[in-house]
XYZ file of C-alpha atoms in Angstrom:
675
model
C 19.176 8.626 6.002
C 21.007 9.181 9.412
C 24.614 8.499 10.178
C 23.708 5.336 11.709
C 21.804 3.911 8.918
C 24.933 4.612 6.365
C 27.412 3.142 8.758
C 25.063 -0.170 8.816
C 25.099 0.031 5.080
C 28.504 0.275 4.160
C 29.644 -3.333 4.703
C 26.794 -4.408 2.099
C 27.976 -1.725 -0.015
C 31.422 -3.145 -0.419
C 30.219 -6.678 -0.834
C 28.121 -5.565 -3.642
C 31.353 -4.251 -5.404
C 31.354 -8.198 -6.666
C 31.096 -7.768 -10.384
C 28.731 -10.995 -10.067
C 26.302 -8.503 -8.536
C 27.302 -5.093 -10.363
C 26.769 -6.610 -13.645
C 22.867 -6.571 -12.966
C 23.012 -2.996 -13.529
C 24.732 -2.207 -17.028
C 24.967 1.643 -16.149
C 26.983 0.997 -13.102
C 28.937 -2.012 -14.422
C 30.250 0.475 -17.183
C 31.501 2.628 -14.260
C 32.892 -0.546 -12.428
C 34.876 -1.258 -15.315
C 36.228 2.066 -15.792
C 37.151 2.334 -12.206
C 39.314 -0.974 -12.585
C 40.779 0.354 -16.176
C 41.577 3.798 -14.212
C 43.117 2.002 -11.323
C 45.567 0.071 -13.251
C 46.517 3.209 -15.065
C 47.185 4.961 -11.631
C 49.383 1.947 -10.705
C 51.404 2.205 -13.792
C 51.421 5.884 -14.372
C 50.665 7.682 -11.056
C 49.628 11.519 -10.935
C 47.040 13.251 -8.567
C 44.695 13.470 -11.512
C 44.477 9.896 -12.634
C 44.589 8.652 -8.806
C 41.922 11.112 -7.982
C 39.873 10.165 -10.840
C 40.262 6.300 -10.145
C 38.806 6.819 -6.421
C 36.153 8.777 -7.532
C 35.068 6.430 -10.123
C 35.189 3.800 -7.143
C 33.327 5.890 -4.998
C 30.272 6.229 -7.893
C 29.955 2.438 -7.774
C 30.349 2.248 -3.974
C 27.521 5.102 -3.605
C 25.297 3.145 -6.124
C 25.721 0.098 -3.900
C 24.669 1.959 -0.652
C 21.974 3.633 -2.284
C 20.645 -0.269 -2.580
C 22.003 -1.551 0.569
C 20.460 1.435 2.794
C 16.997 0.623 0.813
C 17.531 -3.263 1.792
C 18.481 -2.668 5.128
C 15.249 -0.400 6.199
C 13.441 -3.833 6.304
C 16.265 -6.153 8.188
C 14.893 -5.011 11.613
C 11.167 -5.769 10.617
C 12.573 -8.990 9.251
C 14.407 -9.938 12.603
C 11.126 -9.034 14.285
C 8.939 -11.394 12.271
C 11.329 -14.219 12.507
C 11.030 -14.208 16.249
C 7.288 -14.801 15.773
C 8.013 -18.171 14.367
C 11.114 -19.585 16.312
C 10.388 -22.518 18.605
C 6.573 -22.772 17.760
C 4.575 -26.057 18.623
C 1.417 -27.380 17.782
C -1.400 -29.441 18.921
C -2.225 -31.407 15.878
C -5.247 -33.280 15.992
C -4.984 -37.270 15.292
C -7.611 -39.232 13.328
C -8.441 -40.980 16.489
C -9.312 -37.507 18.085
C -6.208 -37.458 20.162
C -3.345 -34.766 20.017
C 0.098 -35.270 18.911
C 2.691 -32.203 20.145
C 4.876 -31.539 16.813
C 7.110 -28.709 15.891
C 4.979 -25.720 13.772
C 7.623 -26.500 10.940
C 6.348 -30.043 10.710
C 2.763 -29.053 9.914
C 1.282 -29.858 6.388
C -1.335 -28.507 4.426
C -4.420 -30.116 5.760
C -3.280 -30.514 9.235
C -5.995 -29.442 11.881
C -4.596 -27.989 15.217
C -6.018 -26.990 18.571
C -5.405 -23.546 19.821
C -6.197 -22.129 23.216
C -6.084 -18.970 25.065
C -2.259 -18.031 25.453
C -1.255 -20.120 22.845
C 0.426 -19.370 19.362
C -0.907 -20.047 16.157
C 1.492 -22.394 14.231
C 0.709 -21.570 10.728
C -1.515 -19.963 8.368
C -4.948 -21.472 8.169
C -8.868 -21.010 8.330
C -10.671 -21.800 11.695
C -12.977 -24.644 11.236
C -14.411 -24.487 14.585
C -15.176 -22.047 17.450
C -14.467 -18.610 17.872
C -11.832 -16.247 19.438
C -10.147 -13.165 20.092
C -6.785 -12.897 18.563
C -3.884 -10.779 19.062
C -2.192 -9.893 15.661
C 0.202 -7.425 16.807
C 3.153 -9.502 16.443
C 2.326 -9.056 12.234
C 0.184 -5.771 12.099
C 1.653 -3.806 14.787
C -1.840 -3.265 15.883
C -2.299 -3.821 19.728
C -6.192 -4.162 19.474
C -7.235 -7.654 19.343
C -9.645 -9.002 16.488
C -12.382 -11.756 16.520
C -11.660 -14.929 13.979
C -14.454 -17.396 14.020
C -15.219 -20.219 11.787
C -17.999 -19.969 8.692
C -17.613 -16.508 7.689
C -15.459 -14.081 5.785
C -13.225 -13.543 9.131
C -11.955 -16.991 9.338
C -8.246 -16.567 8.583
C -5.670 -16.750 10.879
C -1.898 -15.877 10.539
C 0.835 -17.971 11.902
C 2.555 -16.335 14.722
C -0.432 -14.594 16.347
C -1.621 -15.295 19.661
C -5.128 -16.416 20.796
C -6.069 -14.050 23.806
C -9.530 -16.142 24.678
C -11.617 -19.180 23.868
C -10.759 -22.294 21.662
C -10.574 -22.747 18.071
C -9.738 -25.555 15.654
C -7.645 -24.476 12.574
C -7.117 -25.988 9.208
C -3.540 -25.209 8.076
C -3.670 -24.085 4.384
C 0.231 -23.264 3.843
C 3.487 -25.079 3.441
C 6.186 -24.511 5.529
C 8.353 -21.709 4.444
C 5.109 -20.011 2.302
C 3.736 -18.459 5.260
C 2.688 -14.686 5.006
C 5.223 -14.260 7.631
C 7.876 -16.034 5.356
C 6.561 -13.855 2.714
C 6.685 -10.562 4.363
C 10.533 -11.105 5.407
C 11.551 -12.148 2.113
C 9.770 -8.621 0.759
C 11.210 -6.585 3.193
C 14.504 -8.097 2.780
C 14.372 -7.648 -0.960
C 15.130 -11.145 -1.513
C 12.396 -11.839 -3.740
C 11.747 -8.727 -5.634
C 11.783 -9.139 -9.102
C 11.998 -6.047 -11.508
C 9.022 -4.773 -12.925
C 8.028 -4.266 -16.820
C 8.516 -0.410 -16.531
C 11.653 -1.032 -14.675
C 13.017 -3.527 -16.936
C 11.753 -0.767 -19.996
C 13.833 1.809 -18.348
C 16.635 -0.282 -17.829
C 16.873 -1.342 -21.475
C 16.464 2.297 -22.528
C 19.717 3.372 -19.801
C 21.684 0.474 -21.533
C 20.886 2.056 -24.955
C 22.008 5.378 -23.927
C 24.983 3.892 -22.538
C 25.707 2.034 -25.747
C 25.341 5.285 -27.622
C 27.270 7.381 -25.418
C 30.334 4.441 -25.584
C 30.286 4.514 -29.349
C 30.635 8.368 -29.466
C 33.490 8.401 -26.840
C 35.166 5.740 -28.779
C 34.811 7.529 -31.997
C 35.849 10.862 -30.338
C 39.744 9.565 -30.075
C 40.299 9.268 -33.892
C 39.176 13.212 -34.504
C 41.181 14.267 -31.189
C 44.289 12.350 -32.718
C 43.593 13.935 -35.975
C 43.400 17.350 -34.403
C 46.570 16.920 -32.764
C 45.125 16.556 -29.018
C 45.076 13.050 -28.455
C 43.103 12.172 -25.086
C 44.343 10.012 -22.650
C 42.331 6.837 -21.563
C 41.590 8.152 -17.887
C 39.984 11.445 -19.842
C 37.879 9.399 -21.981
C 36.905 7.173 -19.125
C 35.423 9.839 -17.232
C 33.867 11.476 -20.150
C 31.824 8.230 -20.493
C 31.053 7.946 -17.099
C 29.997 11.622 -16.789
C 27.754 11.470 -19.939
C 26.033 8.200 -18.981
C 22.927 8.263 -16.832
C 24.729 7.189 -13.821
C 22.352 9.075 -10.944
C 19.194 7.006 -11.951
C 21.067 3.921 -13.010
C 22.796 3.977 -9.269
C 19.274 4.707 -7.885
C 16.825 2.523 -9.966
C 17.067 -0.476 -7.569
C 16.662 1.714 -4.397
C 13.535 3.483 -5.622
C 12.136 0.156 -6.218
C 12.583 -1.335 -3.090
C 11.606 1.877 -1.213
C 8.366 1.612 -3.223
C 7.783 -1.875 -1.949
C 9.093 -0.983 1.621
C 6.418 1.756 1.835
C 3.451 -0.807 1.307
C 5.099 -2.840 3.942
C 5.234 0.194 6.280
C 1.385 0.152 5.648
C 1.105 -3.500 6.415
C 0.568 -4.407 2.916
C 1.978 -7.371 1.804
C 2.525 -7.204 -2.470
C 2.840 -10.566 -4.395
C 4.688 -8.325 -7.022
C 6.342 -5.321 -7.819
C 3.857 -5.168 -11.054
C 0.925 -4.711 -8.784
C 2.884 -1.804 -7.119
C 3.296 0.036 -10.427
C -0.282 -1.152 -11.652
C -1.664 0.911 -8.718
C 0.045 3.735 -9.662
C -1.745 3.343 -13.349
C -5.174 2.660 -11.874
C -8.451 4.463 -13.401
C -10.953 2.591 -11.691
C -11.789 2.008 -8.118
C -14.128 -0.584 -6.833
C -15.125 -0.095 -3.211
C -17.281 -1.817 -1.160
C -19.964 -0.037 0.705
C -19.640 -1.682 4.172
C -16.568 -1.092 6.239
C -14.759 1.239 3.539
C -17.177 4.096 2.550
C -19.871 3.955 5.487
C -18.507 3.066 8.984
C -19.712 -0.770 8.746
C -22.901 -0.818 10.763
C -26.020 1.098 10.481
C -26.872 3.576 13.583
C -30.213 4.459 14.903
C -30.742 8.260 13.712
C -34.244 8.923 14.544
C -37.453 7.729 16.492
C -40.632 8.086 14.455
C -43.742 7.113 16.696
C -47.237 6.447 14.563
C -50.351 8.168 15.558
C -51.538 7.383 19.080
C -48.219 6.640 20.204
C -45.603 8.866 21.822
C -41.913 9.671 21.104
C -41.024 8.561 24.673
C -43.300 5.555 24.274
C -41.386 4.107 21.227
C -38.383 5.106 22.757
C -38.751 3.100 25.714
C -40.047 -0.040 23.702
C -37.169 0.137 21.596
C -34.962 0.632 24.151
C -36.105 -2.483 26.342
C -36.243 -4.570 23.128
C -32.416 -3.478 22.684
C -30.807 -3.885 25.931
C -29.666 -7.418 25.352
C -29.186 -6.992 21.709
C -25.422 -7.477 21.000
C -25.366 -6.027 17.480
C -24.182 -2.779 16.575
C -27.716 -1.770 15.406
C -29.183 -2.764 18.881
C -26.540 -0.589 20.914
C -27.125 2.230 18.581
C -30.668 2.264 19.425
C -29.984 2.273 23.194
C -27.910 5.212 22.854
C -30.237 7.191 20.597
C -33.304 6.465 22.980
C -30.498 7.640 26.089
C -29.386 10.750 24.434
C -33.178 11.888 23.196
C -35.139 11.279 26.712
C -32.682 10.719 29.021
C -31.860 7.362 31.334
C -34.256 8.464 33.857
C -37.439 8.591 31.842
C -36.424 5.318 30.179
C -35.387 3.410 33.527
C -38.918 4.207 35.097
C -40.226 0.918 33.707
C -40.027 -1.836 36.131
C -39.413 -4.502 33.476
C -36.014 -3.052 32.588
C -34.349 -5.984 34.241
C -33.689 -8.528 31.812
C -32.763 -11.257 34.225
C -35.925 -13.475 33.901
C -36.770 -12.170 30.576
C -36.643 -14.582 27.559
C -34.600 -13.209 24.672
C -35.731 -13.682 20.960
C -32.545 -13.489 18.868
C -32.523 -12.137 15.248
C -32.496 -15.161 12.607
C -32.626 -14.812 8.764
C -35.747 -16.628 8.913
C -37.789 -14.348 11.621
C -36.059 -11.139 10.370
C -36.821 -9.767 13.947
C -35.738 -9.677 17.483
C -37.124 -8.782 20.772
C -37.506 -9.964 24.341
C -40.732 -11.435 26.411
C -40.677 -10.011 29.750
C -41.776 -11.443 33.153
C -44.838 -9.425 33.341
C -45.809 -10.693 30.101
C -45.382 -7.948 27.691
C -43.658 -8.884 24.508
C -41.637 -6.270 22.361
C -40.261 -6.978 18.777
C -38.329 -5.098 15.959
C -37.467 -5.964 12.683
C -38.019 -5.696 8.950
C -41.404 -4.127 8.150
C -42.994 -7.457 6.723
C -41.765 -9.653 9.496
C -43.490 -7.119 12.213
C -46.597 -6.810 9.897
C -47.088 -10.804 10.062
C -46.446 -10.890 13.605
C -49.009 -8.298 14.283
C -51.523 -9.917 12.267
C -51.009 -13.181 13.959
C -52.053 -11.907 17.269
C -55.095 -10.358 15.809
C -53.820 -6.961 15.717
C -54.294 -4.360 13.133
C -51.463 -2.211 11.416
C -51.783 1.435 11.658
C -52.672 3.402 8.426
C -49.778 5.174 7.359
C -46.945 2.312 8.292
C -46.127 1.214 4.863
C -45.946 4.767 3.368
C -43.574 5.566 6.315
C -41.316 2.344 5.737
C -41.264 3.133 2.056
C -40.286 6.566 2.380
C -37.282 5.522 4.757
C -36.055 3.069 2.274
C -36.445 5.539 -0.685
C -34.286 7.834 1.223
C -31.311 5.294 1.464
C -32.018 4.387 5.018
C -33.260 1.194 6.558
C -36.561 1.152 8.656
C -36.883 -0.794 11.819
C -40.776 -1.233 12.699
C -41.120 -1.687 16.729
C -44.353 -3.450 18.109
C -45.714 -4.245 21.300
C -47.805 -7.193 22.875
C -49.517 -6.651 26.298
C -51.520 -9.648 28.063
C -54.822 -10.235 26.852
C -54.196 -7.636 23.945
C -53.460 -7.938 20.484
C -50.011 -6.333 19.413
C -49.882 -3.348 18.063
C -47.330 -1.152 15.917
C -45.695 1.701 17.795
C -43.612 3.251 15.247
C -40.489 2.849 13.229
C -36.696 3.453 13.856
C -34.432 5.016 11.007
C -31.274 2.901 10.788
C -28.578 5.067 8.750
C -25.456 4.093 7.010
C -22.839 6.304 8.493
C -20.689 7.503 5.587
C -17.086 8.132 6.855
C -16.039 11.538 7.741
C -14.122 13.019 4.831
C -14.638 9.851 2.647
C -16.243 12.570 0.020
C -13.238 14.715 -0.150
C -10.893 11.544 -0.662
C -13.369 10.683 -3.525
C -12.766 14.164 -4.958
C -9.217 13.913 -4.608
C -9.216 10.930 -6.424
C -11.440 12.385 -9.345
C -9.018 15.030 -9.364
C -6.547 12.200 -10.384
C -8.559 11.059 -13.050
C -9.707 8.032 -11.205
C -13.364 6.870 -11.312
C -14.779 5.531 -8.055
C -17.562 2.997 -8.166
C -19.433 1.648 -4.748
C -20.375 -2.087 -4.943
C -22.985 -3.147 -2.300
C -25.606 -5.720 -1.983
C -28.335 -2.897 -1.083
C -31.054 -2.326 -3.346
C -30.711 0.518 -5.995
C -32.907 3.224 -4.064
C -30.412 2.717 -1.154
C -27.225 2.311 -2.799
C -27.907 5.642 -4.694
C -28.528 7.541 -1.891
C -25.420 6.692 -0.001
C -23.475 6.972 -3.226
C -24.679 10.477 -3.423
C -23.720 11.042 0.153
C -20.654 9.797 -0.269
C -19.302 11.325 -3.734
C -18.969 8.095 -5.874
C -18.821 8.179 -9.570
C -21.065 5.149 -9.854
C -22.907 2.466 -8.077
C -23.396 -1.240 -8.770
C -26.507 -2.346 -6.395
C -27.548 -5.823 -5.492
C -24.045 -6.951 -6.705
C -23.653 -10.548 -7.395
C -19.782 -12.063 -7.905
C -20.891 -12.298 -11.633
C -21.967 -8.705 -12.256
C -18.375 -7.500 -10.223
C -16.675 -9.594 -12.861
C -18.491 -8.288 -15.752
C -18.120 -4.635 -14.343
C -14.228 -5.173 -14.008
C -14.243 -6.620 -17.654
C -16.043 -3.863 -19.282
C -13.486 -1.378 -17.566
C -10.506 -3.162 -18.532
C -11.811 -3.354 -22.559
C -11.637 0.327 -22.312
C -8.132 0.247 -21.552
C -8.422 1.135 -18.029
C -6.577 -0.570 -15.169
C -8.959 -1.423 -12.131
C -8.557 -2.200 -8.455
C -10.746 -3.684 -5.855
C -11.009 -4.706 -2.410
C -12.456 -8.166 -1.195
C -12.425 -10.749 1.666
C -14.738 -13.436 0.837
C -14.584 -16.491 -1.111
C -17.169 -14.720 -3.522
C -14.810 -11.851 -4.176
C -12.000 -14.433 -5.439
C -13.026 -14.406 -9.068
C -12.991 -10.373 -9.277
C -9.985 -10.115 -7.116
C -8.146 -12.504 -9.695
C -9.642 -10.533 -12.864
C -8.637 -6.904 -11.333
C -5.364 -5.466 -12.099
C -4.789 -4.634 -8.211
C -6.928 -7.379 -6.188
C -6.047 -6.166 -2.365
C -7.524 -9.193 -0.147
C -8.063 -8.652 3.580
C -6.061 -10.932 5.862
C -8.947 -11.605 7.697
C -10.708 -12.649 4.885
C -10.843 -16.265 3.179
C -7.618 -18.373 2.161
C -9.424 -18.071 -1.464
C -9.524 -14.243 -1.255
C -5.932 -14.037 -0.191
C -4.602 -16.814 -2.943
C -6.468 -14.977 -5.787
C -5.282 -11.166 -4.845
C -1.987 -9.723 -5.706
C -1.793 -7.877 -2.417
C -2.867 -8.377 1.151
C -3.792 -5.868 3.742
C -2.473 -7.247 7.097
C -4.719 -4.447 8.996
C -8.029 -5.600 6.951
C -8.679 -1.969 6.468
C -10.589 -1.577 2.880
C -10.088 1.724 2.858
C -6.266 1.670 2.379
C -7.014 0.766 -1.238
C -6.899 4.586 -1.537
C -3.467 4.694 -0.010
C -2.391 2.033 -2.046
C -3.005 3.891 -5.485
C -1.177 6.813 -4.024
C 1.984 4.786 -3.140
C 2.037 3.255 -6.314
C 1.829 6.988 -8.009
C 4.357 8.142 -5.789
C 6.743 5.215 -7.127
C 6.137 6.077 -10.632
C 6.553 9.725 -10.241
C 9.766 9.470 -7.949
C 11.262 6.967 -10.698
C 9.989 9.504 -13.684
C 11.255 12.765 -11.810
C 14.987 11.312 -10.673
C 15.022 9.983 -14.399
C 14.697 13.573 -15.873
C 16.879 14.765 -13.180
C 19.758 12.504 -14.387
C 19.671 13.150 -17.806
C 19.149 16.895 -17.642
C 22.704 16.529 -15.292
C 24.636 15.728 -18.576
C 24.243 18.997 -20.157
C 25.890 20.917 -17.768
C 28.600 18.177 -17.295
C 28.793 18.431 -21.061
C 29.665 22.138 -20.691
C 32.603 21.399 -18.214
C 34.426 18.612 -19.806
C 33.940 18.953 -23.472
C 35.528 22.505 -23.336
C 38.233 21.131 -21.121
C 39.374 18.364 -23.642
C 39.729 20.532 -26.843
C 40.250 24.305 -25.664
C 43.819 23.720 -26.382
C 43.595 22.780 -29.910
C 40.213 25.012 -30.612
C 40.444 28.177 -28.429
C 37.281 29.261 -29.547
C 35.741 26.538 -27.129
C 36.606 28.667 -24.266
C 33.327 30.654 -24.740
C 31.342 26.821 -23.646
C 33.506 27.332 -20.595
C 30.689 29.278 -18.983
C 31.565 28.198 -15.460
C 35.257 29.600 -15.848
C 36.495 26.035 -14.271
C 40.289 26.577 -13.288
C 42.149 24.085 -15.459
C 41.024 21.070 -17.810
C 42.057 18.641 -15.467
C 40.220 20.399 -12.542
C 37.313 20.589 -14.760
C 37.187 16.976 -15.517
C 37.962 15.738 -11.830
C 34.922 18.274 -10.512
C 32.529 16.757 -13.121
C 33.457 13.130 -11.866
C 33.164 14.002 -8.039
C 29.850 15.742 -8.713
C 28.621 12.698 -10.500
C 29.581 10.678 -7.545
C 28.314 13.043 -4.843
C 24.608 13.736 -6.438
C 23.839 10.321 -5.841
C 24.326 10.292 -2.160
C 22.425 13.330 -2.411
C 19.479 11.773 -3.958
C 19.418 8.564 -1.719
C 17.036 10.348 0.587
C 14.899 11.461 -1.973
C 14.668 7.731 -3.577
C 13.934 6.160 -0.338
C 11.080 8.749 0.937
C 9.729 9.249 -2.753
C 8.768 12.335 -4.459
C 6.073 13.754 -3.021
C 2.628 13.338 -4.675
C 0.275 16.048 -4.854
C -2.703 14.667 -6.754
C -3.724 16.491 -9.871
C -3.707 15.588 -13.640
C -1.186 14.228 -15.837
C -0.580 17.378 -17.349
C -0.023 19.255 -14.282
C 2.263 16.376 -13.071
C 4.237 16.615 -16.276
C 4.679 20.556 -15.661
C 5.899 20.220 -12.328
C 8.369 17.555 -13.314
C 9.740 19.484 -15.914
C 10.171 22.686 -14.049
C 11.394 21.399 -10.603
C 13.401 18.125 -11.800
C 14.621 18.889 -15.358
C 15.289 22.456 -14.699
C 16.663 21.760 -11.522
C 18.834 18.795 -13.205
C 20.572 21.271 -15.411
C 20.986 24.265 -12.936
C 22.126 22.123 -9.729
C 25.479 20.930 -11.695
C 26.442 23.977 -12.719
C 26.484 25.249 -9.025
C 27.902 21.996 -7.733
C 30.728 21.468 -10.354
C 31.991 25.126 -10.083
C 31.736 24.871 -6.308
C 34.056 21.618 -6.338
C 36.481 23.229 -8.807
C 37.261 25.934 -6.374
C 38.327 23.381 -4.140
C 40.194 20.808 -6.235
C 42.148 23.392 -8.421
C 44.246 23.911 -5.134
C 45.510 20.461 -4.868
C 48.963 19.677 -6.248
C 49.221 18.772 -9.918
C 45.925 19.929 -11.025
C 46.405 23.650 -11.405
């Protein structure tokens, strides 16, 4: 928290002194009432002690407001940037007669279709129903790299305020004005729609109960004090009450919640509710999609395996030529593998490498193979084993012995076999060999899963692959379990089984078929690039569409819970030291034996009480950076976390006030009227 941030938060902090705002926090409201009462007494019966206590009680309320204002203020710059993306946007709405109407983006309704071409801003959230285009989403995600959005798949969703960079798309609007993701983000980062979570409400009830208990205790203290001949002033009783109630956590509770949501926004994750953030911290089972999450997203060629009668360079040249015009990541990886193993000179010695007059054979789900027909009459094919065997057999060719065993062996190892065949003019087709395609597990993913395991979180890889392939990849990645050949129904069944055991489940998804499971999961993270059904079903949306971010979301949730617990422990532990400062000071004149409790050797009763009040206010300001940044989360078991929490924040909460109050007393004891 720098000086500029604090300066910008002060006006909001003063505005929040309004009792209509303060009463939302019962603990701070009690301090506010005490501030009003001591202010009246300071006016009627002015003294250095009374005026100082009144001022520092107001400072306590103000510092609590500063904590909340700073947390809210962190999102204002981002909100202003997001608002700029929707200012003055116009839309080319398609009319029923096929024409176009130019309307304001705010006038669009659900179901309207609009045309967006290169250089134009998408006027509202929707789905691409026609065309494919490159889209700049940096206004929302902050990432400069463009993304592809196209109709008919799980990458059809577009966000209002983003810019089309190429081509032309037709978008069907799916949200009402004022309810777009940008509008939701603005409300989120400003804290306008932040609702208290169940844990936060429960903690507020606990703090309120403690406040009532201490209020009754302090009220009951005065009759005993009067009976002992040492009746206490109202100012002293108010100071005692404020120092004993958990003002520190009461002041920081709202800021901790807002900061936790803000950390998600900084990771480009839009949480629909604070409940989801807290649930992420308690998750015990993670369902992770294989492609793009555990693996790099596309299979890569890793090995060329020629059959008897074919050399490796012949297989490499055939696979190279057949893949030159293949735009898929798998095709490009075959080209890269052949070049890296044999060099471009050996592969480039074939005259027919130029595909200018060649006929390309694109892959289709029906044929399950692709290839090229060269001008010289040579035909090359690569694809699934059964499809290539059928193609070879259709030309009268024979499949070499050992082909089936080689293909089955590669599949059993968890890789994908891609069979390569060649047909020359006047000859039947012949199988040359097999290219091994391998799912590349992301670097470091096994270590991340090991970390999750240490946190007590079970990881399950969900994939449509067959069980052999899924288990091989699962072993390499280090997941705890695998759900192979997964269907939407099986995902739902797995989630419900986990939840019946009392576990919280998190999962990611982007397709319409993921929507039921996302809705069932306790933490459902939908990809922003996915369908509207997925985004509506989930309770979080990842604007970067990065499935691995689910692991980071769990960490943020745990950090939120740990921060709240740590500062609560620190706040309650603070009261022990303040007790030793105030109680002896109040009654040492009547019971001299209480001087033994004055272990800090404070100068006088008034300076002791004022020092405790000042420390009570200053500690709030000192802890604001920790509340905003969050307590550092070290992945470990619950027992280790509890031990660390007690040692660092419990013991620290006891020791710190003793040191702080003593240092403050050394200063205030020299003030006139406090000696």
